[in-house]
mmCIF file of C-alpha atoms in Angstrom:
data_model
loop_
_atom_site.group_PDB
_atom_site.id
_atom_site.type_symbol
_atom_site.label_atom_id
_atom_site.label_comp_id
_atom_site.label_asym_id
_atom_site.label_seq_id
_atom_site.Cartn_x
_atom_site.Cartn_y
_atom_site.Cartn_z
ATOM 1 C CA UNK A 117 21.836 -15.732 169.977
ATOM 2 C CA UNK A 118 18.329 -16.898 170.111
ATOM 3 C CA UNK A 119 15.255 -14.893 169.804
ATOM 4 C CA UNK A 120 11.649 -14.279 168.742
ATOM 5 C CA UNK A 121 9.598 -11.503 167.329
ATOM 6 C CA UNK A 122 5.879 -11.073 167.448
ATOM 7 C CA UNK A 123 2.987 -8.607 167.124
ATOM 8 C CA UNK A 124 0.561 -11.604 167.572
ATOM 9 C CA UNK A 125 1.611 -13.258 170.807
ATOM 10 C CA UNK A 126 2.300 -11.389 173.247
ATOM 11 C CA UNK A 127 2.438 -13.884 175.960
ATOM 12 C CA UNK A 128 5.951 -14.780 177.257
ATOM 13 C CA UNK A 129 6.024 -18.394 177.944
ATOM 14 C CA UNK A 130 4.386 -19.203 174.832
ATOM 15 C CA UNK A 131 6.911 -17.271 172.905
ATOM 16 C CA UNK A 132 9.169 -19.174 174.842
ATOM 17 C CA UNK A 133 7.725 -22.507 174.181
ATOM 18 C CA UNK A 134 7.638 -21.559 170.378
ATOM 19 C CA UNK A 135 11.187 -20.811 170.189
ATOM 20 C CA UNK A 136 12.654 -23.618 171.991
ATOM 21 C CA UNK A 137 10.873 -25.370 169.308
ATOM 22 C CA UNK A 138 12.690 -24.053 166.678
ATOM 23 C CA UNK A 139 15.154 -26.614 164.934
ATOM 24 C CA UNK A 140 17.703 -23.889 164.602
ATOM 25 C CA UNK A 141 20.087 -23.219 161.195
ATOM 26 C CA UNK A 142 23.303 -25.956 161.999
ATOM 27 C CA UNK A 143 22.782 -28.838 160.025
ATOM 28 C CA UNK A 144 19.300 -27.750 157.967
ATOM 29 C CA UNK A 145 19.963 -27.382 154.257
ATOM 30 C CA UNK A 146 17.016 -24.616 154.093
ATOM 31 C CA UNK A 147 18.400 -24.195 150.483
ATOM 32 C CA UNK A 148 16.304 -26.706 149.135
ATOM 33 C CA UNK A 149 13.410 -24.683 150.809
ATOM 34 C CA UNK A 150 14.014 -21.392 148.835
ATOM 35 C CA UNK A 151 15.867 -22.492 145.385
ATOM 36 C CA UNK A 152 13.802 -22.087 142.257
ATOM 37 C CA UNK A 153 11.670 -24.854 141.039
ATOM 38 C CA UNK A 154 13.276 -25.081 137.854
ATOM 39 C CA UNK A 155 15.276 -23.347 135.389
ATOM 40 C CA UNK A 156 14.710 -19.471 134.638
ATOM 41 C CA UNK A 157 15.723 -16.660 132.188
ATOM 42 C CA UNK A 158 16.347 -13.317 134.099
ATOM 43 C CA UNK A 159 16.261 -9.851 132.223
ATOM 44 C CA UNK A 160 15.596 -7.494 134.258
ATOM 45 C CA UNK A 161 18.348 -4.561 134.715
ATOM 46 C CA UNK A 162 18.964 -1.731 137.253
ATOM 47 C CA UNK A 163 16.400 1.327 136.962
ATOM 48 C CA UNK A 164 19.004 4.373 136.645
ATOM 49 C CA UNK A 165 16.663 6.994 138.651
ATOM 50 C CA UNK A 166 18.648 9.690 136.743
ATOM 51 C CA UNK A 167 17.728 8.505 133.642
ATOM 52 C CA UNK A 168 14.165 6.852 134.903
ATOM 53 C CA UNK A 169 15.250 3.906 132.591
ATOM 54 C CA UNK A 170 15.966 0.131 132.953
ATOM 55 C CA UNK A 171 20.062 -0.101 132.238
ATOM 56 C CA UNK A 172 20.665 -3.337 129.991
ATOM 57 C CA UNK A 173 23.690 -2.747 127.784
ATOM 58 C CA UNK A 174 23.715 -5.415 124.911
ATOM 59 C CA UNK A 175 24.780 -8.805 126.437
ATOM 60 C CA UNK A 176 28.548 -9.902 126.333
ATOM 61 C CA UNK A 177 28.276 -12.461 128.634
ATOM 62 C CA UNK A 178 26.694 -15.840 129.529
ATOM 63 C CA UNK A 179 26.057 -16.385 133.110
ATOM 64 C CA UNK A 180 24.648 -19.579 135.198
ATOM 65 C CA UNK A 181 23.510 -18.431 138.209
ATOM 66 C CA UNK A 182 23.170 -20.611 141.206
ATOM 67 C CA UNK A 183 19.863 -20.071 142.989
ATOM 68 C CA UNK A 184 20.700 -20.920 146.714
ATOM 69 C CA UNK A 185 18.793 -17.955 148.307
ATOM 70 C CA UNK A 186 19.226 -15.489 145.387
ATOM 71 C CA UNK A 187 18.457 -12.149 145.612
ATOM 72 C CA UNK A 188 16.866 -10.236 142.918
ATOM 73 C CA UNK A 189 18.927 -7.203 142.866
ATOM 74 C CA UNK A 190 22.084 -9.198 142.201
ATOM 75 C CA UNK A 191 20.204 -10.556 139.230
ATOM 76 C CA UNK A 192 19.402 -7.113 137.762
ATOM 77 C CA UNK A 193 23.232 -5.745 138.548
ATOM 78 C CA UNK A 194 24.255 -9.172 136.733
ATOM 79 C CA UNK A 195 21.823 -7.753 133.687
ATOM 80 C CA UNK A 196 23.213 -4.198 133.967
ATOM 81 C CA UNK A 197 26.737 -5.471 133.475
ATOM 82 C CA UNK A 198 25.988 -7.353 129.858
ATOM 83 C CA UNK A 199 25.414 -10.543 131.176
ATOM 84 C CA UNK A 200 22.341 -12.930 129.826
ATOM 85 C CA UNK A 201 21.681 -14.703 132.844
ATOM 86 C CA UNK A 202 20.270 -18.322 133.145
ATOM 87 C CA UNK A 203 19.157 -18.842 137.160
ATOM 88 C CA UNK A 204 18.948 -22.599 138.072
ATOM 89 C CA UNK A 205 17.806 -24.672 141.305
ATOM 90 C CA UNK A 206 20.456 -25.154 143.493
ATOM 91 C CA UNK A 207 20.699 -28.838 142.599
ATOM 92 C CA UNK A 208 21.717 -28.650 138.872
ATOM 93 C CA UNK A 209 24.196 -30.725 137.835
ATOM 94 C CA UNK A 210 27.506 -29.927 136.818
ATOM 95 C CA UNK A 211 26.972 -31.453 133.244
ATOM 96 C CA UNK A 212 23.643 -29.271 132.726
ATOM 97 C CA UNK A 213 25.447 -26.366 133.517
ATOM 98 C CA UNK A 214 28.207 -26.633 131.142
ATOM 99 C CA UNK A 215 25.414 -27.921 128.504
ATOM 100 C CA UNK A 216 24.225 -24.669 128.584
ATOM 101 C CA UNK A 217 28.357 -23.566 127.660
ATOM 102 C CA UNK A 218 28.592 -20.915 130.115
ATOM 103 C CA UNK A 219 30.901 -17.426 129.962
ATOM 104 C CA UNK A 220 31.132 -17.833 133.901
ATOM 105 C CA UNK A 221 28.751 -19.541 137.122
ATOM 106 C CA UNK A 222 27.666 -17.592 139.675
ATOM 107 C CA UNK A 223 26.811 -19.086 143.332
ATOM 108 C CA UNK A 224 24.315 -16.833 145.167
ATOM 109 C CA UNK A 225 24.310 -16.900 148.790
ATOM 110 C CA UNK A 226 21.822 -18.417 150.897
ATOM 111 C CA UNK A 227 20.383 -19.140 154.229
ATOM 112 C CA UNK A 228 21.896 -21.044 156.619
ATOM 113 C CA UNK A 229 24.652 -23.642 157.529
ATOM 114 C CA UNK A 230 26.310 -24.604 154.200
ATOM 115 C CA UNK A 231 27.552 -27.729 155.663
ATOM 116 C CA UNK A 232 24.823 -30.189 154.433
ATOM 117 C CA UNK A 233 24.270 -28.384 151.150
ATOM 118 C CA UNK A 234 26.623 -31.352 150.046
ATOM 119 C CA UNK A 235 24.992 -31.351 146.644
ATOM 120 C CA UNK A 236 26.243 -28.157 145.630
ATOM 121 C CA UNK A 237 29.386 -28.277 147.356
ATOM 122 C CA UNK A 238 30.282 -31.564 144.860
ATOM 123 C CA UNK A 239 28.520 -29.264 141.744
ATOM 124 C CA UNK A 240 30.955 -26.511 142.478
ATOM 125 C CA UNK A 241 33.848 -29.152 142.565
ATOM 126 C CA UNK A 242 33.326 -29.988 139.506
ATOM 127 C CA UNK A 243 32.794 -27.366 137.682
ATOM 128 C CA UNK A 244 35.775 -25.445 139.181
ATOM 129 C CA UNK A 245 38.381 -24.850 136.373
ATOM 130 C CA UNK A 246 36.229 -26.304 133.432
ATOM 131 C CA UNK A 247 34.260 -22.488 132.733
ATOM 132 C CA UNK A 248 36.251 -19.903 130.935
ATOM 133 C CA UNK A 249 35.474 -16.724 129.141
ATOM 134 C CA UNK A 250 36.505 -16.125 125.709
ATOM 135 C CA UNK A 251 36.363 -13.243 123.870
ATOM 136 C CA UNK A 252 36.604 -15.573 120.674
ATOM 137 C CA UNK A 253 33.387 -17.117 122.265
#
């Protein structure tokens, strides 16, 4: 279902007019409009209220995270779980990824239609089966 929101315009028919302008999601790859410009470090854990501290137990775990629309939170639960987290753009390759000898990937959601988000849809091909955690690691 289609729709607007204002607290600008409060005229129909130009609210009207605006949204039959809209493009819509099917077929956009918005990803490419929100991923992160380049390669991050994220360390930032959960604030335990109880204990009005940041929780970020020592770090057990390397983690690529795909940034297709990530949110934050997921990030700092990631932290608060042992994992050092690398976030990349949504376009890395499959060969930087594994450069980096990941414990595990982790695709973040995102906005819209993943259909023409062929990029990462080929990425996550082939990567599939070639990350594995070991505690020998």
């Amino acid at each position: 279902m289609r729709g607007i929101i204002s607290s600008d315009e409060l005229e129909i028919a130009k609210l009207k007019s605006e949204l039959d302008q809209y493009p819509g999601l099917v077929g956009r790859d918005i990803v490419r409009d929100v991923t992160a410009a380049k390669a991050y470090k994220w360390d930032e854990g959960v604030i335990d209220v109880l204990m009005n501290k940041e929780r970020k137990p020592p770090k057990k775990y390397k983690v690529v995270a795909f940034d297709y629309g990530v949110k934050q939170n997921i990030l700092r639960l990631l932290v608060s779980h042992g994992c050092d987290v690398t976030v990349v753009p949504a376009a890395t390759s499959a060969r930087e990824v594994l450069r980096r000898k990941p414990d595990g990937v982790f695709l973040s959601n995102g906005p819209g239609d993943p259909a023409p988000v062929d990029y990462a849809i080929e990425t996550i091909r082939e990567l599939l089966g070639r990350v594995r955690y070991s505690e020998s690691a």
